[in-house]
Short mmCIF file of C-alpha atoms and ligand atoms in Angstrom, two decimals:
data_model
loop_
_atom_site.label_atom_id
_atom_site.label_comp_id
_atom_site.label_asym_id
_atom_site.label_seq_id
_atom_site.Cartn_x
_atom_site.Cartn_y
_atom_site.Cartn_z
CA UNK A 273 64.46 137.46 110.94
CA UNK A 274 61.30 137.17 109.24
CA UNK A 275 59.27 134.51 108.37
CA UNK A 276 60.23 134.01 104.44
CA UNK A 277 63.48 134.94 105.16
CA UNK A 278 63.75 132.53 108.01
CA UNK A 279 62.20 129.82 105.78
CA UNK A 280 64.39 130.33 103.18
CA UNK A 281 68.11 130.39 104.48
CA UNK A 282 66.95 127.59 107.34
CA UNK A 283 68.48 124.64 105.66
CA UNK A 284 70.63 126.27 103.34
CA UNK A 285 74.32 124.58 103.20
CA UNK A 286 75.37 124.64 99.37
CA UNK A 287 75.68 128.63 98.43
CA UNK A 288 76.09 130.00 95.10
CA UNK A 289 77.64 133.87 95.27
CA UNK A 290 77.97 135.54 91.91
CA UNK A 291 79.79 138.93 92.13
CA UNK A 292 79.50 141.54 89.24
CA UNK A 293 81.75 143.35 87.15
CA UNK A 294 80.56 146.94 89.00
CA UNK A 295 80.86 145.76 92.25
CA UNK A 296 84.35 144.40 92.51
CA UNK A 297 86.00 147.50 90.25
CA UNK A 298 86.57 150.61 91.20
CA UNK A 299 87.76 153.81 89.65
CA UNK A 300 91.26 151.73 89.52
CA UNK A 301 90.75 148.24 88.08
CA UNK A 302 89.79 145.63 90.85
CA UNK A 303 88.84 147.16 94.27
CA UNK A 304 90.83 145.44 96.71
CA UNK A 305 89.32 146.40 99.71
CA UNK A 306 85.50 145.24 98.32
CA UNK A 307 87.23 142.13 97.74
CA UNK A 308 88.89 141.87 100.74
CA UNK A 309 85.13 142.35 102.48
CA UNK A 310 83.48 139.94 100.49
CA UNK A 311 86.15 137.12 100.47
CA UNK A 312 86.02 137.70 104.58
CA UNK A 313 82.47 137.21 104.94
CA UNK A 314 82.93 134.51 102.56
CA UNK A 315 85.41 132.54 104.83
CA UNK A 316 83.22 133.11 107.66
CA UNK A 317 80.97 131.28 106.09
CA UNK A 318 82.65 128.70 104.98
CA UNK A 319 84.17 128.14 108.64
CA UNK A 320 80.49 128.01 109.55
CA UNK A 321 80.37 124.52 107.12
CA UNK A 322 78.48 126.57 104.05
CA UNK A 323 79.87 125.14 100.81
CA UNK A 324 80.75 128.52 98.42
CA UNK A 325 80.84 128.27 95.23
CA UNK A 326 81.34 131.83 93.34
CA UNK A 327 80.68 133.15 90.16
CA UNK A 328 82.44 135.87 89.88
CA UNK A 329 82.80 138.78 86.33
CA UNK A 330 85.54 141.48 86.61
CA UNK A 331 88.47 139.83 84.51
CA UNK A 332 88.04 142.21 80.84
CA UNK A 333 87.40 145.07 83.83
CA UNK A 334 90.64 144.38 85.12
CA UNK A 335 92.12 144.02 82.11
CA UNK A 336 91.39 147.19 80.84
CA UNK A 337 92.65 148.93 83.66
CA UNK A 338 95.92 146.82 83.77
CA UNK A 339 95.98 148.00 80.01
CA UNK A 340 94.71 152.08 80.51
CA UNK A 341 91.86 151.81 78.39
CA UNK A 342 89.04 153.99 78.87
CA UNK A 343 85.88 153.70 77.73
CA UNK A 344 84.05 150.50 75.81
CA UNK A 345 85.74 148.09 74.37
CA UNK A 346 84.04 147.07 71.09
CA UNK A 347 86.47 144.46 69.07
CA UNK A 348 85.80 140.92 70.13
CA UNK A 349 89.84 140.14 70.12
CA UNK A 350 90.93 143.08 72.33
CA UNK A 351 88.00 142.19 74.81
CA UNK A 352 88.96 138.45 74.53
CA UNK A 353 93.07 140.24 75.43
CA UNK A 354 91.55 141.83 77.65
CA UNK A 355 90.03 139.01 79.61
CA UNK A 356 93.06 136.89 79.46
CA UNK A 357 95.44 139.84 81.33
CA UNK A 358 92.70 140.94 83.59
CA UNK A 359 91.62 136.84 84.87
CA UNK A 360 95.03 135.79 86.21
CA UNK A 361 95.07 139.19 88.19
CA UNK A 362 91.59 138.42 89.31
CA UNK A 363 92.49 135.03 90.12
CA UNK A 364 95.40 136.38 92.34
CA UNK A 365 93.51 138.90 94.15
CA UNK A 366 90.77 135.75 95.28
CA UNK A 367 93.67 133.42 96.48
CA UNK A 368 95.52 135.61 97.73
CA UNK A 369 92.55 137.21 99.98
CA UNK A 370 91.25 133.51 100.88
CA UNK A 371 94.80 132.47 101.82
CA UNK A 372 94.43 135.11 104.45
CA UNK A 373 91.92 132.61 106.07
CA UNK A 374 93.99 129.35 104.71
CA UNK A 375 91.58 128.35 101.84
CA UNK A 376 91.92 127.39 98.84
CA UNK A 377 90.74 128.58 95.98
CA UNK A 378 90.04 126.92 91.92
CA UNK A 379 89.39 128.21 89.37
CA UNK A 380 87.12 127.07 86.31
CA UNK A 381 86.76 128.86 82.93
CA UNK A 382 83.63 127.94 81.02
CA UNK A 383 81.59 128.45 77.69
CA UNK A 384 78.50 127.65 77.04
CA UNK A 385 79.48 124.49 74.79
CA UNK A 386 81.29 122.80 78.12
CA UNK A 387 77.61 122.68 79.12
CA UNK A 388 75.74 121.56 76.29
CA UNK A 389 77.65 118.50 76.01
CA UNK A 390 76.41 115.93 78.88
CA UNK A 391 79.04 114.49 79.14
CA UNK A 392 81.24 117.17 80.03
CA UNK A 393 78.30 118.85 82.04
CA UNK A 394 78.70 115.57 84.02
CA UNK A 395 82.35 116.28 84.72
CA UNK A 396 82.70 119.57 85.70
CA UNK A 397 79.78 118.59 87.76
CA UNK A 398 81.82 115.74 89.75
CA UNK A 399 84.66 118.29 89.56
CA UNK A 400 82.89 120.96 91.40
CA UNK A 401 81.32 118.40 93.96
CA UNK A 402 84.54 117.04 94.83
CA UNK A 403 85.96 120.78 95.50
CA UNK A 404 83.14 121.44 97.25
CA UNK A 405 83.91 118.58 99.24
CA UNK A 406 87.47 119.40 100.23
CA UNK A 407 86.41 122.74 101.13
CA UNK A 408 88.05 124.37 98.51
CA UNK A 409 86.41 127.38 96.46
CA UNK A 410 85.96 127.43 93.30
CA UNK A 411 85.99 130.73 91.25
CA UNK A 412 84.01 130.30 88.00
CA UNK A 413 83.93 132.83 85.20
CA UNK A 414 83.08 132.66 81.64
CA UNK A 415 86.20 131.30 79.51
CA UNK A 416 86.34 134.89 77.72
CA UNK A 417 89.06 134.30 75.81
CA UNK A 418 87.76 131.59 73.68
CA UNK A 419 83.81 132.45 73.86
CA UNK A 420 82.28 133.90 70.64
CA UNK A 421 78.38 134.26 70.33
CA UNK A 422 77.58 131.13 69.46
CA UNK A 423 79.16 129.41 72.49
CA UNK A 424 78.71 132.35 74.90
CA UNK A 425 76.63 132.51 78.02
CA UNK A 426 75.79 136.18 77.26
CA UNK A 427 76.11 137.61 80.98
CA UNK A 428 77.68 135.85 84.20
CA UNK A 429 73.68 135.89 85.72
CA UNK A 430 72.78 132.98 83.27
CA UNK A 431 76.09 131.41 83.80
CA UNK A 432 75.50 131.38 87.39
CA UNK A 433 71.72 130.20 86.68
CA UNK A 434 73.53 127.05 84.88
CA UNK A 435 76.19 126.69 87.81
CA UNK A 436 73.50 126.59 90.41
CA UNK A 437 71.90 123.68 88.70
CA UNK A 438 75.02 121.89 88.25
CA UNK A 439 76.05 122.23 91.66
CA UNK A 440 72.35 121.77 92.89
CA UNK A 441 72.57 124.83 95.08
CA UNK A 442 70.45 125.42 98.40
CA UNK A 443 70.56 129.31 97.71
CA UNK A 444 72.12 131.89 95.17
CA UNK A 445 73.41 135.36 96.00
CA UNK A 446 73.62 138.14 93.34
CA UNK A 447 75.83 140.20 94.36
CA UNK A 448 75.26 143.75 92.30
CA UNK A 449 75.64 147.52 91.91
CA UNK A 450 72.09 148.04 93.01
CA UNK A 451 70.23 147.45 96.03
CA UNK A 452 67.81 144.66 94.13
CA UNK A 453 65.28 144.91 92.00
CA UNK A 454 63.42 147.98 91.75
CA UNK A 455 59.34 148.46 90.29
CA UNK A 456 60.83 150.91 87.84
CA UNK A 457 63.83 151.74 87.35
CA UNK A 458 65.68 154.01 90.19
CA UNK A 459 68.61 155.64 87.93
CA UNK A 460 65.50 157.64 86.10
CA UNK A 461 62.74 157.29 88.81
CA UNK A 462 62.86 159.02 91.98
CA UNK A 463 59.58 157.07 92.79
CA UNK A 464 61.15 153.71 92.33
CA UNK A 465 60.97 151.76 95.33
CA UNK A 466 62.81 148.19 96.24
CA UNK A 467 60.92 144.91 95.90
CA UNK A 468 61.77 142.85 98.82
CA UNK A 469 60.04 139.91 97.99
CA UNK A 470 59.00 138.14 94.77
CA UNK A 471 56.67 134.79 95.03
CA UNK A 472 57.31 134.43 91.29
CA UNK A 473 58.62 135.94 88.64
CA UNK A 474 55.44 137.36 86.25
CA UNK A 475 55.02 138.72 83.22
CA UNK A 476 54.64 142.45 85.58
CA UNK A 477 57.89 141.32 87.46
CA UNK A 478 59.86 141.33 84.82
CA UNK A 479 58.52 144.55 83.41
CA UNK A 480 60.25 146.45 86.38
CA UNK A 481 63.29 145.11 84.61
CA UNK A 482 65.85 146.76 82.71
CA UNK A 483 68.49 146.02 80.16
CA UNK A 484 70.19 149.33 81.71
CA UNK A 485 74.10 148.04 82.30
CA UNK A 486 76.79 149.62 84.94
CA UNK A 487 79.63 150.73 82.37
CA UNK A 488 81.54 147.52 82.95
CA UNK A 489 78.86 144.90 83.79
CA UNK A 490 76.93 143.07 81.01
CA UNK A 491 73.89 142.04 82.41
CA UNK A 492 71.76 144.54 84.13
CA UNK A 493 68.48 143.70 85.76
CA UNK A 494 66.53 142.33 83.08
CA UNK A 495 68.98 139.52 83.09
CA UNK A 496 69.61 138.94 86.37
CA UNK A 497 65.33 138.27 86.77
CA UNK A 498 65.98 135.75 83.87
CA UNK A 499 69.11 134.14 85.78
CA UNK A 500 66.13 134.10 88.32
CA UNK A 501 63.74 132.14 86.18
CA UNK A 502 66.16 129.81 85.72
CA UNK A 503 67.34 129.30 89.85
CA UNK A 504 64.02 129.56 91.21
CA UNK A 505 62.87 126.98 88.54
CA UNK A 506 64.96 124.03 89.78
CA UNK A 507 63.91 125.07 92.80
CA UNK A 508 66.29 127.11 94.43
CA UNK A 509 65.82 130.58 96.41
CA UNK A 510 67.46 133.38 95.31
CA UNK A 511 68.81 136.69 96.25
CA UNK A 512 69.70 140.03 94.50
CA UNK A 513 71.58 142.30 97.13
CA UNK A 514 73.98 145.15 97.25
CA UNK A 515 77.35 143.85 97.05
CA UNK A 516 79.49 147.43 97.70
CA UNK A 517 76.87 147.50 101.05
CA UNK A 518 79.54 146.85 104.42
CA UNK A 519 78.81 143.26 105.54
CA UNK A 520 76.04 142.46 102.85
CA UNK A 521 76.40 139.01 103.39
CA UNK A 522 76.12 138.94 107.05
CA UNK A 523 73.09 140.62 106.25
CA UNK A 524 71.66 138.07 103.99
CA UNK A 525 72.60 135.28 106.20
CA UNK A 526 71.28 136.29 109.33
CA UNK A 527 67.86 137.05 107.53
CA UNK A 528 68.33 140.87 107.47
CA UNK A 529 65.51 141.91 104.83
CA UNK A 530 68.34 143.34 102.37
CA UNK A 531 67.74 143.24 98.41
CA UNK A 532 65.35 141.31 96.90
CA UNK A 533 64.49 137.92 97.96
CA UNK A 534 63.29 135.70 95.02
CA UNK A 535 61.43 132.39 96.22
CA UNK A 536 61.60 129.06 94.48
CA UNK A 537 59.05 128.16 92.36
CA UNK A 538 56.67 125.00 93.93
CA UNK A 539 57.62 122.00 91.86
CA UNK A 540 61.19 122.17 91.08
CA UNK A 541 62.36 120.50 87.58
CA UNK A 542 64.52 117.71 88.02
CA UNK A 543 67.95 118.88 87.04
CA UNK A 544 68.71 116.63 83.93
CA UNK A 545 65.30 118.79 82.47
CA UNK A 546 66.37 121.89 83.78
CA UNK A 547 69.65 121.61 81.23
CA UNK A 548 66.92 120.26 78.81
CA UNK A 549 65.25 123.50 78.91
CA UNK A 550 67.89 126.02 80.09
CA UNK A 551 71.24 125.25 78.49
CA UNK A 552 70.45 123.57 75.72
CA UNK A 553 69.83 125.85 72.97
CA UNK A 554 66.86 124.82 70.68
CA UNK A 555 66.96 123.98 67.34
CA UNK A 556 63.59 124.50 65.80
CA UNK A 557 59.82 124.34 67.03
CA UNK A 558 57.36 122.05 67.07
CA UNK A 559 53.70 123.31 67.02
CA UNK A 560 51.06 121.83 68.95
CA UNK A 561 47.48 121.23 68.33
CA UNK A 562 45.00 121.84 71.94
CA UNK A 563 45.09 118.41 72.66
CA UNK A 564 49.06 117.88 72.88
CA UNK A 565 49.48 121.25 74.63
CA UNK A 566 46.93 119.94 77.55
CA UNK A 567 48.45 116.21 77.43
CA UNK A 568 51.78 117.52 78.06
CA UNK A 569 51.07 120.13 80.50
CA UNK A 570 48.74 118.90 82.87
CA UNK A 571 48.79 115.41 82.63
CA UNK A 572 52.96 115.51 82.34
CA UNK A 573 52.48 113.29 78.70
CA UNK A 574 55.05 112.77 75.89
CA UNK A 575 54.03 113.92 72.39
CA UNK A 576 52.72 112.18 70.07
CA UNK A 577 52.81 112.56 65.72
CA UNK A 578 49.11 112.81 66.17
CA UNK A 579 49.35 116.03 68.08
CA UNK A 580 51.91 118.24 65.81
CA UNK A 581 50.40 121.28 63.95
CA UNK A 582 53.61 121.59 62.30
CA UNK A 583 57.60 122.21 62.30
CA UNK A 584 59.70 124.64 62.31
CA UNK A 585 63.40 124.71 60.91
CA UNK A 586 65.50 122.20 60.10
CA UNK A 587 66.53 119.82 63.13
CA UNK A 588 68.07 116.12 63.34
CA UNK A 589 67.25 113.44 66.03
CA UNK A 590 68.64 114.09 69.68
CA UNK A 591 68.37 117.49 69.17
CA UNK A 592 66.62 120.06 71.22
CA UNK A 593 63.50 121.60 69.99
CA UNK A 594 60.87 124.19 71.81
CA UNK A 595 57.14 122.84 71.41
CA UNK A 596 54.86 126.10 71.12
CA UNK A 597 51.28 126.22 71.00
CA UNK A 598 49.04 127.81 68.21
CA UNK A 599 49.46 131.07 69.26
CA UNK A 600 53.51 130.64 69.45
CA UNK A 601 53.53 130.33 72.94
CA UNK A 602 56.54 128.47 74.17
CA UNK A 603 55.16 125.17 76.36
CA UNK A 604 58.40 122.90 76.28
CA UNK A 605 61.48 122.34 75.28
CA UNK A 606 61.83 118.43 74.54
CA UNK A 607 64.94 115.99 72.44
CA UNK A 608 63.11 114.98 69.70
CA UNK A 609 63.14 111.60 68.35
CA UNK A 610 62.33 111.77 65.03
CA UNK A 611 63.80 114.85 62.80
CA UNK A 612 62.45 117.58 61.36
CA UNK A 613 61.78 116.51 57.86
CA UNK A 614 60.59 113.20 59.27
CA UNK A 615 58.28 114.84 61.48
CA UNK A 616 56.44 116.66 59.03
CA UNK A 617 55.64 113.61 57.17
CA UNK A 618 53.90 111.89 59.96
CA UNK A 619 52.58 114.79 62.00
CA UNK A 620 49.03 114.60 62.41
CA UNK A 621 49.14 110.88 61.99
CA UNK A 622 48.33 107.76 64.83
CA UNK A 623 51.95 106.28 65.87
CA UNK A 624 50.08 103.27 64.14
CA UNK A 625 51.30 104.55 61.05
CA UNK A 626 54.54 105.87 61.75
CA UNK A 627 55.96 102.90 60.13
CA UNK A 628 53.78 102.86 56.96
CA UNK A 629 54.99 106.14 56.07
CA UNK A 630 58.44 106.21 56.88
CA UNK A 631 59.27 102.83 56.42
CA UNK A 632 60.66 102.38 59.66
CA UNK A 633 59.42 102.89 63.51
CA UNK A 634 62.27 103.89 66.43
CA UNK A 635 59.79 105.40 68.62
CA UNK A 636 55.81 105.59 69.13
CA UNK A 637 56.44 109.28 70.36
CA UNK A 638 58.19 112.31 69.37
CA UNK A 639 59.56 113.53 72.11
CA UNK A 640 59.36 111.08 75.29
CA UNK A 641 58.07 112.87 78.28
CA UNK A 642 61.79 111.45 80.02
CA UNK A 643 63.24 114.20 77.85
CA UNK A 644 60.79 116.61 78.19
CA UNK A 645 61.18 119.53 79.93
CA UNK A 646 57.58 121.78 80.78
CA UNK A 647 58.39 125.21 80.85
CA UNK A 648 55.27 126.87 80.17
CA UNK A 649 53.64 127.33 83.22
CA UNK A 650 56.57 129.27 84.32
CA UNK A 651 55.47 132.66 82.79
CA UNK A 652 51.64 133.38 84.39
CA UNK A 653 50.02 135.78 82.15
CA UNK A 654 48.87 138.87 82.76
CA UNK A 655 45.27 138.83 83.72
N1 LIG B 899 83.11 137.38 82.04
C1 LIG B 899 83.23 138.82 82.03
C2 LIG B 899 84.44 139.25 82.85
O1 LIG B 899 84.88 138.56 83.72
C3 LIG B 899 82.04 139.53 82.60
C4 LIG B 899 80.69 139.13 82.12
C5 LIG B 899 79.58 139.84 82.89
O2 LIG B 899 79.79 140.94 83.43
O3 LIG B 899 78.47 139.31 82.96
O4 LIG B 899 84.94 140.32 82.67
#
């Protein structure tokens, strides 16, 4: 084992595996003997007192099979169909395989508005802890069938980037089609050749991404290194490996320098800012003068009327916004306090005089540093 490997997995207990579309389907539907593998190694580690928690895509796969549809689907309802025949097969396959080692298993359907409200973000969370708990596993997936772009995750990487947060996990797996992330990309580039470890994700790292997709996945790379903004942000190590590879997992968790390893960033955000930043989705932006951009970065301030520039869109208290600076460079993502027409009558102005203007003062700042989430010094510029 070596040494970052060693480091990373050496107090790991809580384990988040997400399991693409293109690794668990084969040329017919669901590959039963892939699952079979993975739920085996799985158990294994569970006996070994790991809590598993998976994410896991394949249901419109399966579907389509079940169905003997070639080819992509494009319609939004006959995906959606799709989804609903192919996850109760899915499902079945996963107990059935973990009942081989007498576990249980859940599952949990999701869109992206379960997780935007906080108070049912706090429930699935005691839902999944108490699971977690009795040892049972719980199989997440997107809720498909109901999901339409506005309440979608977009790919099972950034729901498992949410999940890992929720669940505050010690390490993520990505299981994939590949064997991790490549500097270019390998299905065109004979030169390509396999990063094995990333101390953070740059502006360069995730340039050796692409949006390139297996024919049944969604993601592709490029979202899978944004699922790994998101993990390594709150802190947590993560882990892009070959999922079709015999034993993969044993690999990873004996240290075995498989896929990529991605390492947590220093400072992890608390996780009530990490769903601040991450799964909220902003509603406008606030522009910041010098002064607010350096008060809220580096001396971890809440912003003030005096430092807004200006506003963009049309937002109401409590709601999130991005702060950006001059050059439209995101910084934060913060609730705001005041709303957007309110703001641009008292940006620029001393909190002194909040209540002159409007008539009324609820708050000296406008966004409180409590519910403000930095994000900026995430992505390190090129030099
Ligand atoms: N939720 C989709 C499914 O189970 C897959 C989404 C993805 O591949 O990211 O079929």
């Amino acid at each position: 084992m070596t040494g970052k490997r060693k480091d990373t997995l050496s107090n790991v207990k809580k384990v988040l595996i997400k399991i693409g579309s293109a690794v668990l389907t084969g040329e017919d539907g669901l590959d039963l003997a892939i699952i079979d593998q993975l739920v085996d190694e799985m158990a294994g580690l569970s006996q070994k007192g790991y809590q598993i928690v998976i994410v896991t895509s394949g249901a419109i796969a399966s579907g389509r099979h079940r169905m003997g549809i070639q080819g992509p689907v494009k319609s939004m309802p006959q995906k959606q169909a799709l989804a609903a025949i192919g996850q109760g097969r899915l499902m079945r396959v996963y107990s059935n395989a973990f009942g081989r080692h007498q576990l249980f298993t859940a599952q949990i359907l999701l869109t992206m508005s379960d997780l935007t409200d906080r108070k049912r973000y706090l429930n699935i969370r005691n839902t999944l802890s108490t699971l977690m708990e009795w040892g049972v596993i719980a199989i997440i997936n997107e809720n498909d069938t109901v999901a339409v772009d506005e309440i979608k995750f977009g790919d099972n990487d950034n729901l498992a980037a949410m999940i890992a947060n929720i669940v505050e996990a010690d390490l993520v797996v990505n299981l994939t089609a590949t064997e991790g992330l490549y500097d270019k990309n390998p299905t065109t580039s004979k030169k390509a050749k396999l990063i094995k470890l990333v101390e953070e994700i740059t502006e360069d790292i995730e340039a050796c991404a692409t949006e390139d997709t297996s024919s049944v996945g969604t993601g592709g790379m490029r979202s899978k290194i944004l699922a790994g903004k998101k993990i390594t942000a709150c802190g947590i190590p993560y882990i892009i490996a070959p999922g079709k590879k015999k034993s993969v997992l044993t690999a990873v968790f004996t240290g075995k320098e498989i896929g990529t390893l991605f390492l947590p960033v220093g400072k992890p955000m608390h996780s009530r800012k990490h769903w601040i930043a991450f799964t909220l989705k902003p509603k406008g932006k606030i522009i910041l003068d010098d002064g607010a951009k350096k008060a809220l970065i580096e001396q971890g301030k809440s912003l003030l009327p005096s430092g807004v520039l200006n506003v963009d869109g049309n937002f109401d208290v409590g709601d999130p916004v991005t702060c950006v600076d001059a050059k439209g460079t995101a910084l934060a993502t913060g609730l705001v306090n005041y709303s957007a027409p309110e703001i641009r009558r008292i940006m620029g102005l001393k909190s002194s005089k909040i209540e002159q203007v409007l008539g009324y003062k609820d708050y000296d700042e406008v966004i409180h540093r409590d519910n403000l989430a930095i994000t900026g010094q995430l992505v390190k510029q090129k030099p």
